[in-house]
Amino acid sequence: MIDQDFILKSYNSKVERGSVKWSSPSNIALVKYWGKRKNQIPENPSISFTLSNCKTITEVTYTKKKSTEFSFEVFFEGEKNEAFKPKIQTFFERIESYVPFLRDYHFNIETSNTFPHSSGIASSASGMSALALCLMSIEEDLGVDYADDYFNRKASFLARLGSGSACRSIEGELVVWGKNKSTESSDLFGVRFDGDIHSNFKDYQDAILLVDKGEKQVSSTLGHKLMYGHPFAKERFLQAHDNLDKLKDILSSGDLKEFIKIVESEALTLHAMMMTSMPYFILMKPNTLEIINRIWKFREENNSNICFTLDAGANVHVLFPKAEESKVYDFIKSELVAYCQNGHYICDSVGNGAKRL
Ligand code: DP6
């Protein structure tokens, strides 16, 4: 499919008002997206587990209007929110040619997260995917009839233009984004991983340890830009392709030891890219490293399959098979919680994607 396939050509502009509501999850990448080209095209493919509990719930009410300016208000957790508006304005500008009714209506966007706002958890994946899905449902209200497949693809295509990783939040349980030789995928939208998934990876657990709940010093958007002219960029992009090929086989064979190697190496490589860009920066905190070392020790001593991954921040995602759930939570409570800000962590697991409410 190409960009043009996502342009909405005609719709019933007589519809006066309506309301749609979606819940959309966050996701955690196993092979990381870091570096992009113009129009939110990723430099390398990525794959993620869709999460289940960390979600954004968004309701959009639309009312026909006369003026041709974009018009919208945002309410976050019940309160009017000005801070989110510029990002949504940019999103509307980027997607306008695919969703031409944006100027015909005023939108009231009411949104809330199931996870604490100041948790350092990126809400852009769940937030932008929920908004994209609402716009897709409005398209349907305006009389466009979509097959499920196309609906999800266009929702993911639009979400990508809001935030790259958001395109991996529409479906579950594993989603691939970015062209590569081993899976059916596209640079324009995320698709469900089409390979076999061994039972070891069913219902995989993710305990998110909140090490630092503050705003991070360097945004992902800036971090992506620093991959231009980065001395290791070329090798890194090739490595991501290679890791995705390997992960495809691992997901089908159920080899947990090999899974751990790829996932931890991807997390550390992501942070190594940050530390070797110009300007360089470090998003890990001393407690991030403390937790990583304790995970390694616990794994060694208990013959466990626990491992970690990181996104662009200090928080640690602790990944483990369902079968180890009680053992790992005992470990988290007795040892790791001491390194979390105010002892906070979130229990999550792999989920099935967004839902219309
Ligand atoms: C480190 O999707 O937040 O989480 O496209 O600029 O919105 P933008 O960036 P974003 O980048 C996320 C990067 C990551 C890795 C990943 O999720 O693959």
Coordinates of C-alpha atoms and ligand atoms in Angstrom, one line a residue:
M1 CA 0.0 0.0 0.0
I2 CA 1.1 3.6 -0.6
D3 CA 0.2 6.9 1.1
Q4 CA -2.5 7.7 -1.5
D5 CA -4.4 4.6 -0.5
F6 CA -5.3 6.3 2.8
I7 CA -6.8 9.5 1.4
L8 CA -10.5 9.7 2.2
K9 CA -12.2 10.7 -1.1
S10 CA -15.8 11.3 -0.3
Y11 CA -18.0 11.4 2.8
N12 CA -21.4 12.5 4.0
S13 CA -20.8 16.1 5.2
K14 CA -24.4 16.5 6.3
V15 CA -23.8 14.7 9.6
E16 CA -24.3 17.3 12.3
R17 CA -22.8 15.8 15.4
G18 CA -21.7 12.6 17.1
S19 CA -19.4 11.0 19.6
V20 CA -16.9 8.1 19.5
K21 CA -14.8 6.5 22.2
W22 CA -11.8 4.2 22.2
S23 CA -9.4 2.7 24.7
S24 CA -5.9 2.1 23.3
P25 CA -2.9 0.5 25.0
S26 CA 0.8 1.4 25.3
N27 CA 3.4 -0.9 23.9
I28 CA 7.0 -1.9 24.7
A29 CA 9.5 -2.4 21.9
L30 CA 11.7 -5.5 21.8
V31 CA 13.6 -4.3 18.8
K32 CA 13.7 -0.5 19.1
Y33 CA 12.7 2.3 16.7
W34 CA 15.4 4.9 17.0
G35 CA 16.0 7.2 14.0
K36 CA 13.5 8.3 11.4
R37 CA 13.3 9.9 8.0
K38 CA 10.9 12.6 6.7
N39 CA 7.2 11.9 7.3
Q40 CA 7.8 9.6 10.2
I41 CA 9.3 6.8 8.2
P42 CA 11.5 4.7 10.5
E43 CA 15.1 4.1 9.7
N44 CA 14.8 0.5 10.8
P45 CA 12.1 -2.0 11.6
S46 CA 10.9 -2.5 15.2
I47 CA 8.7 -5.0 17.0
S48 CA 6.8 -4.6 20.2
F49 CA 4.6 -6.4 22.7
T50 CA 1.2 -4.6 23.0
L51 CA 0.4 -4.0 26.7
S52 CA -2.8 -4.6 28.4
N53 CA -3.2 -2.4 31.5
C54 CA -1.4 0.9 30.5
K55 CA -4.1 2.5 28.3
T56 CA -5.4 5.9 27.2
I57 CA -9.2 6.3 27.0
T58 CA -10.3 9.0 24.6
E59 CA -13.8 10.3 23.7
V60 CA -14.2 12.7 20.8
T61 CA -17.4 14.6 20.4
Y62 CA -17.7 16.4 17.0
T63 CA -20.1 19.2 16.0
K64 CA -20.5 20.6 12.5
K65 CA -19.1 24.2 12.2
K66 CA -18.8 26.9 9.6
S67 CA -15.3 28.3 9.7
T68 CA -12.5 26.5 8.0
E69 CA -9.9 26.7 10.8
F70 CA -9.1 23.7 12.9
S71 CA -11.1 23.9 16.1
F72 CA -10.7 21.6 19.1
E73 CA -10.5 21.6 22.9
V74 CA -8.7 19.0 25.0
F75 CA -9.7 17.9 28.4
F76 CA -7.3 15.7 30.3
E77 CA -8.7 13.8 33.3
G78 CA -11.7 16.1 33.4
E79 CA -9.7 19.4 33.2
K80 CA -9.1 21.7 30.2
N81 CA -5.6 21.1 29.0
E82 CA -3.7 23.7 26.9
A83 CA -0.4 21.8 27.1
F84 CA -1.5 19.0 24.7
K85 CA -2.9 21.3 22.1
P86 CA 0.3 22.1 20.0
K87 CA 1.0 18.4 19.5
I88 CA -2.6 17.7 18.4
Q89 CA -2.5 20.8 16.1
T90 CA 0.7 19.4 14.5
F91 CA -1.0 16.0 14.2
F92 CA -4.1 17.5 12.5
E93 CA -1.9 19.4 10.1
R94 CA 0.1 16.2 9.2
I95 CA -3.0 14.1 8.7
E96 CA -5.3 16.6 7.1
S97 CA -5.0 15.4 3.5
Y98 CA -6.0 11.8 4.6
V99 CA -8.9 13.0 6.9
P100 CA -10.3 16.0 5.0
F101 CA -13.3 16.4 7.4
L102 CA -11.0 17.8 10.1
R103 CA -11.9 21.4 9.2
D104 CA -15.6 20.8 9.0
Y105 CA -16.1 20.0 12.7
H106 CA -15.3 21.3 16.2
F107 CA -13.8 18.5 18.3
N108 CA -14.0 18.0 22.1
I109 CA -11.3 15.6 23.0
E110 CA -11.7 14.1 26.5
T111 CA -8.8 11.9 27.4
S112 CA -7.5 10.0 30.5
N113 CA -4.8 7.4 31.2
T114 CA -5.1 4.3 33.4
F115 CA -1.5 4.9 34.5
P116 CA -0.4 7.9 36.6
H117 CA 0.2 11.0 34.5
S118 CA 3.6 11.8 36.0
S119 CA 5.0 8.3 35.9
G120 CA 7.6 8.9 33.2
I121 CA 5.6 6.4 31.0
A122 CA 5.3 7.7 27.5
S123 CA 1.6 8.3 26.9
S124 CA 2.2 9.3 23.3
A125 CA 1.8 5.8 21.9
S126 CA -1.5 5.1 23.7
G127 CA -2.7 8.7 23.4
M128 CA -2.0 9.2 19.7
S129 CA -3.4 5.7 18.8
A130 CA -6.6 6.4 20.7
L131 CA -7.1 9.7 18.9
A132 CA -6.4 8.1 15.5
L133 CA -8.9 5.4 16.2
C134 CA -11.5 8.0 17.2
L135 CA -11.0 9.8 13.9
M136 CA -11.4 6.5 12.0
S137 CA -14.7 5.9 13.8
I138 CA -15.8 9.4 12.8
E139 CA -15.0 8.5 9.2
E140 CA -17.4 5.6 9.6
D141 CA -20.0 7.8 11.1
L142 CA -19.7 9.9 8.0
G143 CA -20.8 7.0 5.9
V144 CA -17.5 5.3 4.9
D145 CA -17.6 1.5 5.2
Y146 CA -14.3 -0.1 6.0
A147 CA -13.2 -3.7 6.1
D148 CA -11.5 -4.4 9.5
D149 CA -8.1 -4.8 8.0
Y150 CA -8.2 -1.5 6.2
F151 CA -9.6 0.2 9.3
N152 CA -6.7 -1.0 11.4
R153 CA -4.1 -0.1 8.8
K154 CA -5.3 3.4 8.3
A155 CA -5.7 3.9 12.1
S156 CA -2.0 2.8 12.5
F157 CA -1.0 4.9 9.5
L158 CA -2.6 8.0 11.1
A159 CA -1.2 7.2 14.6
R160 CA 2.3 6.9 13.1
L161 CA 2.0 10.5 12.0
G162 CA 1.2 11.5 15.6
S163 CA 4.0 9.5 17.2
G164 CA 6.0 6.7 15.5
S165 CA 5.6 4.1 18.2
A166 CA 1.8 4.8 18.4
C167 CA 1.4 2.8 15.1
R168 CA 2.2 -0.3 17.1
S169 CA -0.6 0.1 19.6
I170 CA -3.7 -0.7 17.5
E171 CA -3.5 -4.5 17.6
G172 CA -1.9 -7.2 19.7
E173 CA 0.0 -9.2 20.8
L174 CA 3.1 -8.5 18.8
V175 CA 3.3 -5.8 16.2
V176 CA 5.9 -5.1 13.6
W177 CA 6.5 -1.7 12.0
G178 CA 9.0 -1.1 9.2
K179 CA 9.9 -3.0 6.0
N180 CA 12.2 -6.0 6.5
K181 CA 12.8 -9.2 4.8
S182 CA 11.5 -11.7 7.4
T183 CA 8.0 -10.4 8.0
E184 CA 5.0 -9.0 6.0
S185 CA 5.3 -5.3 7.1
S186 CA 5.4 -1.7 6.0
D187 CA 7.1 1.6 6.8
L188 CA 3.7 3.2 6.7
F189 CA 1.8 1.3 9.5
G190 CA 2.2 -1.4 12.0
V191 CA 0.9 -5.0 11.4
R192 CA 0.3 -7.9 13.6
F193 CA 3.4 -10.2 13.7
D194 CA 2.5 -12.9 11.2
G195 CA 4.9 -15.6 12.4
D196 CA 4.3 -18.5 14.9
I197 CA 4.3 -17.5 18.6
H198 CA 5.5 -20.3 21.0
S199 CA 3.4 -20.8 24.2
N200 CA 6.4 -19.5 26.2
F201 CA 5.6 -16.0 25.0
K202 CA 1.8 -16.2 25.5
D203 CA 0.7 -13.8 28.3
Y204 CA 4.2 -12.5 28.8
Q205 CA 4.5 -10.3 31.9
D206 CA 5.9 -6.7 32.1
A207 CA 6.4 -5.1 35.5
I208 CA 7.2 -1.4 34.9
L209 CA 9.5 -0.2 37.6
L210 CA 9.1 3.6 38.0
V211 CA 12.6 4.8 38.7
D212 CA 12.2 8.4 37.7
K213 CA 8.7 9.9 37.2
G214 CA 10.0 13.3 36.1
E215 CA 9.9 14.8 32.6
K216 CA 12.9 13.5 30.7
Q217 CA 15.6 15.9 29.7
V218 CA 15.8 14.9 26.1
S219 CA 12.6 14.1 24.1
S220 CA 12.4 11.0 21.8
T221 CA 11.8 13.3 18.9
L222 CA 15.1 15.1 19.5
G223 CA 16.8 11.7 20.1
H224 CA 15.6 10.4 16.8
K225 CA 17.1 13.5 15.1
L226 CA 20.5 12.8 16.6
M227 CA 20.7 9.6 14.6
Y228 CA 21.4 11.8 11.5
G229 CA 25.1 11.8 11.0
H230 CA 25.6 9.5 14.1
P231 CA 28.9 7.6 13.7
F232 CA 27.2 4.2 14.4
A233 CA 23.9 4.8 12.7
K234 CA 24.5 2.6 9.6
E235 CA 25.6 -0.4 11.7
R236 CA 22.8 0.1 14.2
F237 CA 20.1 0.1 11.5
L238 CA 21.5 -3.1 10.0
Q239 CA 21.7 -4.7 13.5
A240 CA 18.0 -4.0 14.0
H241 CA 17.1 -5.9 10.8
D242 CA 19.3 -8.7 11.9
N243 CA 17.8 -8.8 15.4
L244 CA 14.3 -8.9 14.0
D245 CA 15.2 -11.8 11.8
K246 CA 16.6 -13.7 14.8
L247 CA 13.7 -12.8 17.0
K248 CA 11.2 -14.2 14.5
D249 CA 12.8 -17.6 14.8
I250 CA 13.1 -17.3 18.6
L251 CA 9.4 -16.4 18.9
S252 CA 8.5 -19.6 17.1
S253 CA 11.0 -21.9 18.8
G254 CA 10.3 -20.5 22.3
D255 CA 14.0 -20.2 23.1
L256 CA 13.9 -17.9 26.2
K257 CA 17.7 -17.6 26.6
E258 CA 18.1 -16.3 23.1
F259 CA 15.1 -14.0 23.6
I260 CA 16.8 -12.4 26.6
K261 CA 20.0 -11.8 24.7
I262 CA 18.3 -9.9 21.9
V263 CA 16.0 -7.9 24.1
E264 CA 18.6 -6.8 26.6
S265 CA 21.1 -6.0 23.9
E266 CA 18.5 -3.9 22.1
A267 CA 17.8 -1.9 25.3
L268 CA 21.5 -1.2 25.9
T269 CA 22.1 -0.4 22.3
L270 CA 19.3 2.2 22.3
H271 CA 21.0 3.9 25.3
A272 CA 24.4 3.5 23.8
M273 CA 23.2 5.4 20.7
M274 CA 22.2 8.2 23.1
M275 CA 25.5 8.2 24.8
T276 CA 27.4 8.3 21.6
S277 CA 25.4 11.0 19.7
M278 CA 26.5 14.6 19.5
P279 CA 25.3 16.1 21.8
Y280 CA 25.4 13.0 24.0
F281 CA 23.1 12.3 26.9
I282 CA 22.3 9.7 29.5
L283 CA 18.7 8.9 30.4
M284 CA 19.5 6.0 32.8
K285 CA 19.8 6.8 36.5
P286 CA 21.9 5.1 39.1
N287 CA 18.8 3.1 40.2
T288 CA 18.3 1.9 36.6
L289 CA 21.8 0.3 36.7
E290 CA 21.2 -1.1 40.2
I291 CA 18.0 -2.8 39.0
I292 CA 19.7 -4.2 35.9
N293 CA 22.5 -5.7 38.0
R294 CA 20.1 -7.2 40.5
I295 CA 18.0 -8.7 37.6
W296 CA 21.2 -10.4 36.3
K297 CA 22.1 -11.7 39.7
F298 CA 18.6 -13.1 40.3
R299 CA 18.5 -14.7 36.9
E300 CA 21.9 -16.4 37.5
E301 CA 21.1 -17.6 41.0
N302 CA 17.5 -18.8 40.3
N303 CA 17.9 -20.1 36.8
S304 CA 15.1 -17.6 35.9
N305 CA 14.1 -16.2 32.5
I306 CA 13.6 -12.7 33.8
C307 CA 15.1 -9.9 31.7
F308 CA 14.8 -6.1 31.3
T309 CA 14.2 -3.6 28.6
L310 CA 14.2 0.2 28.6
D311 CA 12.5 2.8 26.5
A312 CA 13.8 6.4 26.2
G313 CA 13.9 7.0 29.9
A314 CA 15.1 5.7 33.3
N315 CA 12.2 3.3 34.0
V316 CA 12.9 -0.4 33.7
H317 CA 10.5 -2.9 32.1
V318 CA 10.9 -6.3 33.7
L319 CA 9.9 -9.0 31.3
F320 CA 9.2 -12.6 32.3
P321 CA 7.1 -15.6 31.4
K322 CA 3.7 -16.1 33.1
A323 CA 5.0 -19.3 34.7
E324 CA 7.5 -17.2 36.8
E325 CA 5.0 -14.6 37.9
S326 CA 4.9 -15.3 41.6
K327 CA 8.6 -15.8 42.0
V328 CA 9.4 -12.6 40.1
Y329 CA 6.9 -10.5 42.0
D330 CA 8.3 -11.7 45.3
F331 CA 11.8 -10.6 44.0
I332 CA 10.4 -7.2 42.9
K333 CA 8.7 -6.6 46.3
S334 CA 11.6 -7.8 48.4
E335 CA 14.5 -6.2 46.4
L336 CA 13.7 -4.0 43.4
V337 CA 11.0 -1.8 44.9
A338 CA 13.6 0.0 47.0
Y339 CA 15.0 1.5 43.7
C340 CA 11.6 2.7 42.5
Q341 CA 10.5 6.3 43.1
N342 CA 8.1 6.1 46.1
G343 CA 8.2 2.4 45.7
H344 CA 5.9 2.6 42.6
Y345 CA 5.7 0.0 39.9
I346 CA 3.0 -1.1 37.5
C347 CA 2.0 -4.7 36.8
D348 CA 1.2 -5.3 33.1
S349 CA 1.2 -8.1 30.6
V350 CA 0.8 -8.6 26.8
G351 CA -2.6 -7.5 25.5
N352 CA -4.8 -7.7 22.4
G353 CA -4.9 -4.1 21.3
A354 CA -7.3 -1.2 21.2
K355 CA -11.1 -1.5 21.8
R356 CA -14.0 0.6 20.8
L357 CA -16.1 1.6 23.9
Ligands
DP6_1 C1 12.7 4.5 22.5 O1 7.5 7.1 19.0 O2 8.1 8.4 21.0 O3 10.4 4.2 22.7 O4 8.0 9.3 16.5 O5 9.2 11.2 17.6 O6 6.9 10.4 18.5 P1 8.3 10.0 17.8 O7 9.0 9.1 18.8 P2 8.5 7.9 19.7 O8 9.9 7.1 19.9 C2 9.9 5.9 20.7 C3 11.2 5.4 20.8 C4 11.4 4.2 21.8 C5 11.6 2.9 21.0 C6 10.3 2.3 20.5 O9 9.3 2.4 21.1 O10 10.5 1.5 19.5

